[in-house]
mmCIF file of N, CA, C and O in Angstrom:
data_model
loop_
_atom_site.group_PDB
_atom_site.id
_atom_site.type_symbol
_atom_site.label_atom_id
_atom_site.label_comp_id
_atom_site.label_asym_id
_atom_site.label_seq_id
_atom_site.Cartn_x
_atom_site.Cartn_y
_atom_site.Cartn_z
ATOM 1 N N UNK Y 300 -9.439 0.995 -18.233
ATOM 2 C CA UNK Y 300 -9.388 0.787 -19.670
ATOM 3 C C UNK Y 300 -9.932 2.019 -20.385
ATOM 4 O O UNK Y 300 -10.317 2.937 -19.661
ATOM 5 N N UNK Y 301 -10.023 2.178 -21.822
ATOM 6 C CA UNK Y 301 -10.297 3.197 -22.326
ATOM 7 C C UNK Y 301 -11.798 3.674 -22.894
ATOM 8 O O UNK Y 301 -12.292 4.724 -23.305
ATOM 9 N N UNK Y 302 -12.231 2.311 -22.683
ATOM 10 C CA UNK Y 302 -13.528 2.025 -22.461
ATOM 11 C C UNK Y 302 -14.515 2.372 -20.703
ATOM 12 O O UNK Y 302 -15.717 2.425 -20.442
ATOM 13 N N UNK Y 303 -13.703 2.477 -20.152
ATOM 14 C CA UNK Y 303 -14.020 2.793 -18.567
ATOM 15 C C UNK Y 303 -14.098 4.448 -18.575
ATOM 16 O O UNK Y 303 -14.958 5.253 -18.217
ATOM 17 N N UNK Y 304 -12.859 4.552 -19.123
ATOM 18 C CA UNK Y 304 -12.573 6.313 -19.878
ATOM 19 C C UNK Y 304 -13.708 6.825 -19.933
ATOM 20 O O UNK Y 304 -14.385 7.307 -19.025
ATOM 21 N N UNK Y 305 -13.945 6.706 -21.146
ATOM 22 C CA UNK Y 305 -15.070 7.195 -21.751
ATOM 23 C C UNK Y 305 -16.500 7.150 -21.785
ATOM 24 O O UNK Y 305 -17.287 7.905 -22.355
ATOM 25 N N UNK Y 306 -16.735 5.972 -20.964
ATOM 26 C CA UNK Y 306 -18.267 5.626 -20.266
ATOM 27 C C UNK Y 306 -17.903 7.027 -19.068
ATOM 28 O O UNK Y 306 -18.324 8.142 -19.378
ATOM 29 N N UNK Y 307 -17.524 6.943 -18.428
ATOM 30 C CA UNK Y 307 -17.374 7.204 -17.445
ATOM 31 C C UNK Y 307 -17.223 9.622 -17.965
ATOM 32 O O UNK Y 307 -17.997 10.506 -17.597
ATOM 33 N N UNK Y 308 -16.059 9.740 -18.769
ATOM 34 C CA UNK Y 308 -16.204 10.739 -18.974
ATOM 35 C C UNK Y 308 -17.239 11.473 -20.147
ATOM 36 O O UNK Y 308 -17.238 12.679 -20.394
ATOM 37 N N UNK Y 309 -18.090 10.477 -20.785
ATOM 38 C CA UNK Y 309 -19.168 10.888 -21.800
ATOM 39 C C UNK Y 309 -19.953 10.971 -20.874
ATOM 40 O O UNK Y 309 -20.256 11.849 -20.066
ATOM 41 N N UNK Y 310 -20.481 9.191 -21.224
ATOM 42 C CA UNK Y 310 -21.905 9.188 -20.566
ATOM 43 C C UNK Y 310 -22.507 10.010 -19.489
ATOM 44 O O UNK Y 310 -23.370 10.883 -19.572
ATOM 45 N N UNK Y 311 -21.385 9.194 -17.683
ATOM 46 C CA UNK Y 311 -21.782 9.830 -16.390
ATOM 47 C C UNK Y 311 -21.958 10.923 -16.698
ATOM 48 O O UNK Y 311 -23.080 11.381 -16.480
ATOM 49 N N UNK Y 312 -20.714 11.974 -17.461
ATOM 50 C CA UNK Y 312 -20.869 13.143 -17.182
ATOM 51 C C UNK Y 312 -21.686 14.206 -17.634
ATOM 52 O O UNK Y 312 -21.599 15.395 -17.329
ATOM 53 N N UNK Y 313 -22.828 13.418 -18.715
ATOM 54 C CA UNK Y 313 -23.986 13.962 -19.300
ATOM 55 C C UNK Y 313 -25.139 13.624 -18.684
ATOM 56 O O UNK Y 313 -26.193 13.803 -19.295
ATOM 57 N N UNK Y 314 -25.152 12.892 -16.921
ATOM 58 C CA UNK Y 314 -26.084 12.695 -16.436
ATOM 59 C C UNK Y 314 -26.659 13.790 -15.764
ATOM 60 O O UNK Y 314 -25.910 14.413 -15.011
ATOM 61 N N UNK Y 315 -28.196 14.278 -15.907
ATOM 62 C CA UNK Y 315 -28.790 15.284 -15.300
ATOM 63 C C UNK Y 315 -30.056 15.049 -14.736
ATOM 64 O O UNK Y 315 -31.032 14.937 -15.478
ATOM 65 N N UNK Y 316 -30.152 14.967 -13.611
ATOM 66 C CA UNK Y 316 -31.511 14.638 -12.646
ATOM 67 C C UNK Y 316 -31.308 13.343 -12.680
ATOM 68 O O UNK Y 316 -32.411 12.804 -12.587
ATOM 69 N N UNK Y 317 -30.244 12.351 -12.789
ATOM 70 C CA UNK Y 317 -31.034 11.294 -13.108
ATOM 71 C C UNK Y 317 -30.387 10.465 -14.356
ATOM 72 O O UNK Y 317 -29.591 9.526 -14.376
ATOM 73 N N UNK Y 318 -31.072 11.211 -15.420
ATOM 74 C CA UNK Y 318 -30.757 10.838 -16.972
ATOM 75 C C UNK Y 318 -29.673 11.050 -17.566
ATOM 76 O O UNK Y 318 -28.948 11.954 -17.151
ATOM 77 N N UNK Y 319 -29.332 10.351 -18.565
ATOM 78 C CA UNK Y 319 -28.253 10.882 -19.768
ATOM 79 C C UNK Y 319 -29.159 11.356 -20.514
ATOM 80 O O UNK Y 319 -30.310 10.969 -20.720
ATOM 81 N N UNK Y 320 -28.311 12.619 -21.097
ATOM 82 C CA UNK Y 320 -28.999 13.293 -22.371
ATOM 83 C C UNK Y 320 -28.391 12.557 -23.562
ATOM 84 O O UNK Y 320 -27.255 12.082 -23.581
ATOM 85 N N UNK Y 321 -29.356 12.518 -24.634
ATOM 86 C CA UNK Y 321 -28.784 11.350 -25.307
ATOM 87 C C UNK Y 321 -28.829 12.750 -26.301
ATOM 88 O O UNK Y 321 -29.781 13.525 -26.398
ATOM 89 N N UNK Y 322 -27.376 12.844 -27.080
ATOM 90 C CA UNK Y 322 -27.164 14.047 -28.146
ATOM 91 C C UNK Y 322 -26.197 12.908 -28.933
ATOM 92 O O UNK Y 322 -26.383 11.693 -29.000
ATOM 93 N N UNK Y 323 -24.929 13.841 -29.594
ATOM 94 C CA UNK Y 323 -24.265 13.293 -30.644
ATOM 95 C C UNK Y 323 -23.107 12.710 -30.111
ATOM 96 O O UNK Y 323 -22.366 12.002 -30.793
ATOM 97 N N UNK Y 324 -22.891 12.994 -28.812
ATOM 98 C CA UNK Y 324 -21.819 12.521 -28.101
ATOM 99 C C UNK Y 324 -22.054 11.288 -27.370
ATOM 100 O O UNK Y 324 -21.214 10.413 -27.158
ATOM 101 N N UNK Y 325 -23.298 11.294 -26.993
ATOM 102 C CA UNK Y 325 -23.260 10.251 -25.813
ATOM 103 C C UNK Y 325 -24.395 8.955 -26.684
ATOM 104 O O UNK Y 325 -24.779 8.002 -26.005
ATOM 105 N N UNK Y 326 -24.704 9.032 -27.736
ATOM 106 C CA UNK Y 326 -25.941 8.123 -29.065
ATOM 107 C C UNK Y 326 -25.013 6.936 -28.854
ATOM 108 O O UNK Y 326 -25.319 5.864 -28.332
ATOM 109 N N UNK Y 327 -23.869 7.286 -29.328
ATOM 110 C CA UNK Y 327 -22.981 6.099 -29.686
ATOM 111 C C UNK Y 327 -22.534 4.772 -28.735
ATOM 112 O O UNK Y 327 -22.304 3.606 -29.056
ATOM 113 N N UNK Y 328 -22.505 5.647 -27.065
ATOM 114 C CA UNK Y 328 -21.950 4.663 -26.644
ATOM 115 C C UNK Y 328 -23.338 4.315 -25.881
ATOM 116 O O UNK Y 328 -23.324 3.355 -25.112
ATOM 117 N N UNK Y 329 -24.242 4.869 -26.014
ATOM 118 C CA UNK Y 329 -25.691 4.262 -25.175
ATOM 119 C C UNK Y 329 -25.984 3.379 -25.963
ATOM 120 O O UNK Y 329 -26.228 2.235 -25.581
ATOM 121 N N UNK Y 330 -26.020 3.812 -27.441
ATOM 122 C CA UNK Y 330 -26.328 2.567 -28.365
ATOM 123 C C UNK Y 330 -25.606 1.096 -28.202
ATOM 124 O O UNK Y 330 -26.288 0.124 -28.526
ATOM 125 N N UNK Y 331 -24.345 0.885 -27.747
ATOM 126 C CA UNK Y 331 -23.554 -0.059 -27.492
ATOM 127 C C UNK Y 331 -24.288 -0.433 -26.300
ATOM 128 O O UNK Y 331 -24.868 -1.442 -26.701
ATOM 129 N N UNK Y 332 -24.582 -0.298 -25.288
ATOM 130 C CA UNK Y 332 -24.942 -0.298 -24.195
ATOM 131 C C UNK Y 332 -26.803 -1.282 -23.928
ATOM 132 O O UNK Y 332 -27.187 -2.259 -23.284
ATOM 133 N N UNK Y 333 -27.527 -0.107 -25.009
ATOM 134 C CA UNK Y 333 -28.835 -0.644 -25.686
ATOM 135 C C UNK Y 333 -28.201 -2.131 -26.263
ATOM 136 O O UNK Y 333 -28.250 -3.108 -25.517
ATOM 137 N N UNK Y 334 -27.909 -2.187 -26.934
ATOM 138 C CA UNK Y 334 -27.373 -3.453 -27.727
ATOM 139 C C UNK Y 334 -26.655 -4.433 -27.033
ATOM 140 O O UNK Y 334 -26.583 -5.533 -27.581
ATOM 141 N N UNK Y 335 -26.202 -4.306 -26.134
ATOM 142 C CA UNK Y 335 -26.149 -5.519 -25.021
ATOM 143 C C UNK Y 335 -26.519 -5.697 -23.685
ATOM 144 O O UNK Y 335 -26.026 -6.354 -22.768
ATOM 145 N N UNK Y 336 -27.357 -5.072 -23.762
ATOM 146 C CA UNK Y 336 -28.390 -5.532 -22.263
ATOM 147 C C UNK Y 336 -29.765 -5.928 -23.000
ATOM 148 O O UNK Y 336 -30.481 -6.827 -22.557
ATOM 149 N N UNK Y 337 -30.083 -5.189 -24.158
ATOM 150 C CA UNK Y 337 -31.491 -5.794 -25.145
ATOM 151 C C UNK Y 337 -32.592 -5.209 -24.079
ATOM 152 O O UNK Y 337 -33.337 -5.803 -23.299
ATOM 153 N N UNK Y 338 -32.383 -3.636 -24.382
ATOM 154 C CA UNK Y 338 -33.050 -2.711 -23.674
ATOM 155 C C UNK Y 338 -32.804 -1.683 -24.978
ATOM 156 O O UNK Y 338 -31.787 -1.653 -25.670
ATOM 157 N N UNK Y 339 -34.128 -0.761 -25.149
ATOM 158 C CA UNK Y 339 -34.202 0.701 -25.968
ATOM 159 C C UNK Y 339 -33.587 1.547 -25.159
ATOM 160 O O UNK Y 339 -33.820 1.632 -23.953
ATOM 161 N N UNK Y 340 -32.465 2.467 -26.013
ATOM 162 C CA UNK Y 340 -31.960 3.370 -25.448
ATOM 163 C C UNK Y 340 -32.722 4.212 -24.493
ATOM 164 O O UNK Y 340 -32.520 4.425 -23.297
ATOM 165 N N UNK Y 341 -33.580 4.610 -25.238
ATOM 166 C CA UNK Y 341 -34.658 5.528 -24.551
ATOM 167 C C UNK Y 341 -34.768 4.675 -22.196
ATOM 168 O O UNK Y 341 -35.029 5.216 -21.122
ATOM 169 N N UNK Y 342 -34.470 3.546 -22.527
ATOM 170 C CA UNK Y 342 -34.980 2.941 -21.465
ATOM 171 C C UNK Y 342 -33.315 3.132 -20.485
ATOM 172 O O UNK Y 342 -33.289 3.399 -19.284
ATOM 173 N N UNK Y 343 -32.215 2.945 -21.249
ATOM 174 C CA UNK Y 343 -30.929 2.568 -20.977
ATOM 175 C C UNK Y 343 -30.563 3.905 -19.848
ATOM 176 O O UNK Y 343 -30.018 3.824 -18.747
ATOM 177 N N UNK Y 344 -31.100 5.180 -20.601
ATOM 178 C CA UNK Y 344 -30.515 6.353 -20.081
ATOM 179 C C UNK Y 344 -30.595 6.423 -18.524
ATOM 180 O O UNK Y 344 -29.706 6.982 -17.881
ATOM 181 N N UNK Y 345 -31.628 5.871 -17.957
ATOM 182 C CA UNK Y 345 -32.140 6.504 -16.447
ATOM 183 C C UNK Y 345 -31.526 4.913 -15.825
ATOM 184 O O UNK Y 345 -31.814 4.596 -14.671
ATOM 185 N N UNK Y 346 -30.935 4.267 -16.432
ATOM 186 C CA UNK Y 346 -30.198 3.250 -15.765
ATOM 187 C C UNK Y 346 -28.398 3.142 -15.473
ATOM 188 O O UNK Y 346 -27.999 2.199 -14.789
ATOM 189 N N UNK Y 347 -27.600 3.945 -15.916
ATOM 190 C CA UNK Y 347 -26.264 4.297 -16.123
ATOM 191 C C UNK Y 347 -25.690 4.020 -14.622
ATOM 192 O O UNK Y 347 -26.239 4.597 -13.684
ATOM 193 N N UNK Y 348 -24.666 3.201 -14.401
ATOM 194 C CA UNK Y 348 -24.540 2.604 -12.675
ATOM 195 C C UNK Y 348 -22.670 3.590 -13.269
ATOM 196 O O UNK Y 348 -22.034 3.845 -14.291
ATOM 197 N N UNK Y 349 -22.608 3.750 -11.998
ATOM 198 C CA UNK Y 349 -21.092 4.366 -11.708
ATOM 199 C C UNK Y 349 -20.328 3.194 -12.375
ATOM 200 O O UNK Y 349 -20.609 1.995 -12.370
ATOM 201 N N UNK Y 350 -19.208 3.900 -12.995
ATOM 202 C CA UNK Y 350 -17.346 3.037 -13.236
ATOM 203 C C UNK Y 350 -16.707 4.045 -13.013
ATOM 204 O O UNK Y 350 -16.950 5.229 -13.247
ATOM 205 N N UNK Y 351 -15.561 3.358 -12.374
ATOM 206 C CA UNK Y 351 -14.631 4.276 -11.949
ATOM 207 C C UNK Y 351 -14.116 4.686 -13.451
ATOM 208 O O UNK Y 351 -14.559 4.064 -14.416
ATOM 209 N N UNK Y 352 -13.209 5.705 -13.618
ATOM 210 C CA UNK Y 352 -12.690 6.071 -14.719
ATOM 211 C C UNK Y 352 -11.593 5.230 -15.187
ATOM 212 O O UNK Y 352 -11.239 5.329 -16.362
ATOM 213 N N UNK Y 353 -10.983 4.366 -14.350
ATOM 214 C CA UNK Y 353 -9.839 3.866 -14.719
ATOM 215 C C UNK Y 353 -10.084 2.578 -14.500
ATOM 216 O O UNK Y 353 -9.070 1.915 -14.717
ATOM 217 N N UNK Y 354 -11.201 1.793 -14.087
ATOM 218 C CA UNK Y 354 -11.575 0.655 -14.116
ATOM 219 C C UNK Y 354 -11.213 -0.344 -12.908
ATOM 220 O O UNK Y 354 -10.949 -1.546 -12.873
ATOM 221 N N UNK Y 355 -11.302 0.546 -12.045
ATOM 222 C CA UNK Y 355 -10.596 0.142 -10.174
ATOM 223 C C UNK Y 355 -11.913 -0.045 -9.828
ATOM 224 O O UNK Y 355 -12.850 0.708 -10.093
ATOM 225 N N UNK Y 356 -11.950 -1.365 -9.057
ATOM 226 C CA UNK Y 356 -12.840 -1.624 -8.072
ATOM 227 C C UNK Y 356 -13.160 -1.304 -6.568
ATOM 228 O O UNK Y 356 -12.233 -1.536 -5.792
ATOM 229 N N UNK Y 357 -13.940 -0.973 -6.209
ATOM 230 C CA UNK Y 357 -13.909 -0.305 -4.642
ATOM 231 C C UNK Y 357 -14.323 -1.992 -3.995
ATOM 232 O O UNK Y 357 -15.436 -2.485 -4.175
ATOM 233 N N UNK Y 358 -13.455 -2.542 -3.411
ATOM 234 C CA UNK Y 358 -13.420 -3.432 -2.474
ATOM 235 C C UNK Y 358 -13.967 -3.363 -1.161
ATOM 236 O O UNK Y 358 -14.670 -4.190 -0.580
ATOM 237 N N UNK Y 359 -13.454 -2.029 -0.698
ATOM 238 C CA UNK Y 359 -14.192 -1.677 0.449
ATOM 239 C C UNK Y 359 -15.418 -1.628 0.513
ATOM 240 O O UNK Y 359 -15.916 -1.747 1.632
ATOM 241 N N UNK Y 360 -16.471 -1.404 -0.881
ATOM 242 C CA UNK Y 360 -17.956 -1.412 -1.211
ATOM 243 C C UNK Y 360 -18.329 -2.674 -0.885
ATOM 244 O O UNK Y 360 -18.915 -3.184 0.070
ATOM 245 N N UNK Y 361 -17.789 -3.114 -2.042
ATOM 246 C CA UNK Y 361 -18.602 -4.830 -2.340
ATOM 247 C C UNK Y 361 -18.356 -5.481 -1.023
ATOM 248 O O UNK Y 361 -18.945 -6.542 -0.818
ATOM 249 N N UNK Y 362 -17.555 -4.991 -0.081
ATOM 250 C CA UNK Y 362 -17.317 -6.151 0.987
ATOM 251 C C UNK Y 362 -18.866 -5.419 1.909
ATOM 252 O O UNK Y 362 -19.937 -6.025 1.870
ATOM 253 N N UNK Y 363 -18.769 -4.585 2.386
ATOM 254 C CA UNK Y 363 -19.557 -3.751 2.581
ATOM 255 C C UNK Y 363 -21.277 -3.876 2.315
ATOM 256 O O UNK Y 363 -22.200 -3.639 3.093
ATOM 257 N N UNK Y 364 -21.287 -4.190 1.364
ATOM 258 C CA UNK Y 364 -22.784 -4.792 0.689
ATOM 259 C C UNK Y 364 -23.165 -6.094 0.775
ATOM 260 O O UNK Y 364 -24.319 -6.521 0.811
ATOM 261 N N UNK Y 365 -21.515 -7.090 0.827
ATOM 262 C CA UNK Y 365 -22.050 -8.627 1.421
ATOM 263 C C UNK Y 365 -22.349 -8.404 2.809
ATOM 264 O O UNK Y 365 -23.405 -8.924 3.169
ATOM 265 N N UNK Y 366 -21.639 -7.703 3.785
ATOM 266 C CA UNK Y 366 -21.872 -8.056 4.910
ATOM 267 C C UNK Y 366 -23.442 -7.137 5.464
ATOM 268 O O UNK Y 366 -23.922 -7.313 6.583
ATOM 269 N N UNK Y 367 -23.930 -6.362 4.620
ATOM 270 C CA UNK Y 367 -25.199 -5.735 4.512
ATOM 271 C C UNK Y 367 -26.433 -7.420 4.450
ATOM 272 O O UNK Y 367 -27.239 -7.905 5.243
ATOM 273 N N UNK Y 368 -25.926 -7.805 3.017
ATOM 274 C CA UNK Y 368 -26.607 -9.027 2.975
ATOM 275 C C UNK Y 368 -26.739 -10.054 3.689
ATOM 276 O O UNK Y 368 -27.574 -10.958 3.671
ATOM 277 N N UNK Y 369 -25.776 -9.838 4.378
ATOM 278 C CA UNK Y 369 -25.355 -11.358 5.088
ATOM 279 C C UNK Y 369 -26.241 -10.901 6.128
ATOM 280 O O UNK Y 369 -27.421 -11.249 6.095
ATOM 281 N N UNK Y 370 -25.707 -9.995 7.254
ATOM 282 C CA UNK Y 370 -27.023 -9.301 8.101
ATOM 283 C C UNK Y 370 -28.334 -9.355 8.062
ATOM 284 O O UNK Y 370 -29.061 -9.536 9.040
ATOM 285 N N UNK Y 371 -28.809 -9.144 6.517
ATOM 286 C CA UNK Y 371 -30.737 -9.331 6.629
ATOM 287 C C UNK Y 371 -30.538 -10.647 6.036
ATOM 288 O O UNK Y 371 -31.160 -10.670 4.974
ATOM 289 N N UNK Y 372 -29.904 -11.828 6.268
ATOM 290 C CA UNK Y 372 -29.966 -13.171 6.203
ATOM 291 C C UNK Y 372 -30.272 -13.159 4.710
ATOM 292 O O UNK Y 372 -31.343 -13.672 4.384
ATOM 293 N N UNK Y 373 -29.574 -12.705 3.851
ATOM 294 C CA UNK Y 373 -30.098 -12.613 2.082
ATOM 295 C C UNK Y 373 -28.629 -13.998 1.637
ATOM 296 O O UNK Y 373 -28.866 -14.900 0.833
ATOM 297 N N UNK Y 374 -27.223 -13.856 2.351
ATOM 298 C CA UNK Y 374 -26.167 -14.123 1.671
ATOM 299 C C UNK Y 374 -25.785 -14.982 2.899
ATOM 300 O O UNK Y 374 -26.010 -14.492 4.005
ATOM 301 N N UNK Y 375 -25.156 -16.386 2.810
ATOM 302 C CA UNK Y 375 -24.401 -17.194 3.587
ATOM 303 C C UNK Y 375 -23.282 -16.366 3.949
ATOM 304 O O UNK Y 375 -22.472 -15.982 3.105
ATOM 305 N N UNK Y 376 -23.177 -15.970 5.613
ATOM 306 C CA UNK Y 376 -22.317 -15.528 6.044
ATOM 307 C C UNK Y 376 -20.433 -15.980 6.027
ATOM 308 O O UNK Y 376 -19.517 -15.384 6.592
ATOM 309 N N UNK Y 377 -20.377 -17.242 5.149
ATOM 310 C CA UNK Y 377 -18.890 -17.671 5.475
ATOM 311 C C UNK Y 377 -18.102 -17.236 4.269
ATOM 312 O O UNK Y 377 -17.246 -17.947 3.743
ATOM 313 N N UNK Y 378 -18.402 -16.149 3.897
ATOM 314 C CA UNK Y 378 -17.149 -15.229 2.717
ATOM 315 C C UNK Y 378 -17.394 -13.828 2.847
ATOM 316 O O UNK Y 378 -18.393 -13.284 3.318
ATOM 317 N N UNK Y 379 -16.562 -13.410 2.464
ATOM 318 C CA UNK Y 379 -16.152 -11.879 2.349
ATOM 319 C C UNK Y 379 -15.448 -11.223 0.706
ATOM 320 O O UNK Y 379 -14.761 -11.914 -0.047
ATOM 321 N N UNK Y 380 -15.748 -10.086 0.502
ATOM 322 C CA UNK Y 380 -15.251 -9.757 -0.505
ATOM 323 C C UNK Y 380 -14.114 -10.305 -1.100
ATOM 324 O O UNK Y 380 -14.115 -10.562 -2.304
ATOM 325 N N UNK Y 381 -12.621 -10.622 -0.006
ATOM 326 C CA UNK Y 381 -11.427 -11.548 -0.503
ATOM 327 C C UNK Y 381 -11.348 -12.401 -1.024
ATOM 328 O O UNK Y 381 -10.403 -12.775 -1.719
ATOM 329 N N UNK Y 382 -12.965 -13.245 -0.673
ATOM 330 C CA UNK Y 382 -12.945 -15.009 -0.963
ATOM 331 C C UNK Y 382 -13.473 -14.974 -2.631
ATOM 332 O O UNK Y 382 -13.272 -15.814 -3.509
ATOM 333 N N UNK Y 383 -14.231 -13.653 -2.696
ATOM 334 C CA UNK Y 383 -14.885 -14.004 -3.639
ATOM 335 C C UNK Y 383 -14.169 -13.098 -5.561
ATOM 336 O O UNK Y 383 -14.248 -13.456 -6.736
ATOM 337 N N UNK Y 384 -13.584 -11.938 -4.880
ATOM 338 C CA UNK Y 384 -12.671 -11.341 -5.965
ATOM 339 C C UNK Y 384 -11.433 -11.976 -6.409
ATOM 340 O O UNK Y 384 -10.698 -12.613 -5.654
ATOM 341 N N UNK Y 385 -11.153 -11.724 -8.050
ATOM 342 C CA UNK Y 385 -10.194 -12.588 -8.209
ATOM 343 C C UNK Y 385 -9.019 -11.229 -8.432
ATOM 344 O O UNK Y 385 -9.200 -10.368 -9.293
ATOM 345 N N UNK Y 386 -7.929 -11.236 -7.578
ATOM 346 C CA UNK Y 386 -7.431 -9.892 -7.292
ATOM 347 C C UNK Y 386 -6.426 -10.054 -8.838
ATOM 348 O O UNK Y 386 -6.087 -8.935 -9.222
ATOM 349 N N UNK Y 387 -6.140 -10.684 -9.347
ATOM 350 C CA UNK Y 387 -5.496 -11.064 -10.544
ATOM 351 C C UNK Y 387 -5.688 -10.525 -11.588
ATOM 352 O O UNK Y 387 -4.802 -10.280 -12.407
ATOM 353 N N UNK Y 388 -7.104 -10.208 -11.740
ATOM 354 C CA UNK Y 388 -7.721 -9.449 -12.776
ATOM 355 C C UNK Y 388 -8.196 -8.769 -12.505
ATOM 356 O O UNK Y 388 -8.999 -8.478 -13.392
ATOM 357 N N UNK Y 389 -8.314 -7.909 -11.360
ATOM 358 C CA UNK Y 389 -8.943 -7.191 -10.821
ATOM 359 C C UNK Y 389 -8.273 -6.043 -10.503
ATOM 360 O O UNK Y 389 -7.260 -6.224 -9.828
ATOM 361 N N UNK Y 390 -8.647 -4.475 -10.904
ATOM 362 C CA UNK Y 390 -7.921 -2.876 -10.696
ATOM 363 C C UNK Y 390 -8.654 -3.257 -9.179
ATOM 364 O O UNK Y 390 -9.800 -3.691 -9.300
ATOM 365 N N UNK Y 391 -8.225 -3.168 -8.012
ATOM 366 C CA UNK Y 391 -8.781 -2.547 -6.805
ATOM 367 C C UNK Y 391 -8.071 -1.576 -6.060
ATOM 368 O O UNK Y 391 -6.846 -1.455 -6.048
ATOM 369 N N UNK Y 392 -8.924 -0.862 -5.415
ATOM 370 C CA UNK Y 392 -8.407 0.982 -4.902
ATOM 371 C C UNK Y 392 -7.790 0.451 -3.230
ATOM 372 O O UNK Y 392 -7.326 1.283 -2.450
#
């Protein structure tokens, strides 16, 4: 989406050490960001998690991280990423 866009080519790409630099480019959409998690920007910056640019899901991850969980006994072993994504609405790579 075009929203995936632009998180992805503002924000990420103003991340340094770590942080977003928060200037005139990247205020706007951290502020959106601040404003629905009900976190201060100031706090938002050193939290910024990867999106793909085009809004595709890595399947191969998330399956990957249940069966991580499932291993240290965190997640009931009887599903897998398939059972649980709804591929319908879902960009996957």
């Amino acid at each position: 989406t075009r929203a995936d866009r632009e998180y992805h080519d503002v924000v990420l790409a103003a991340i340094k050490d770590g942080v977003v630099s928060i200037n005139e480019k990247t205020r706007p959409l951290l502020e959106i960001i601040a404003k629905y998690t009900n976190l201060p920007v100031e706090q938002v910056v050193g939290n910024c998690a990867y999106v793909d640019p085009d809004g595709k899901l890595d399947v191969k991850n998330v399956d990957n991280q249940i069966k991580w969980l499932q291993e240290q006994g965190f997640a009931d072993k009887g599903f897998d990423a398939n059972a649980i994504i709804a591929k319908d609405y879902v960009k996957a790579d």
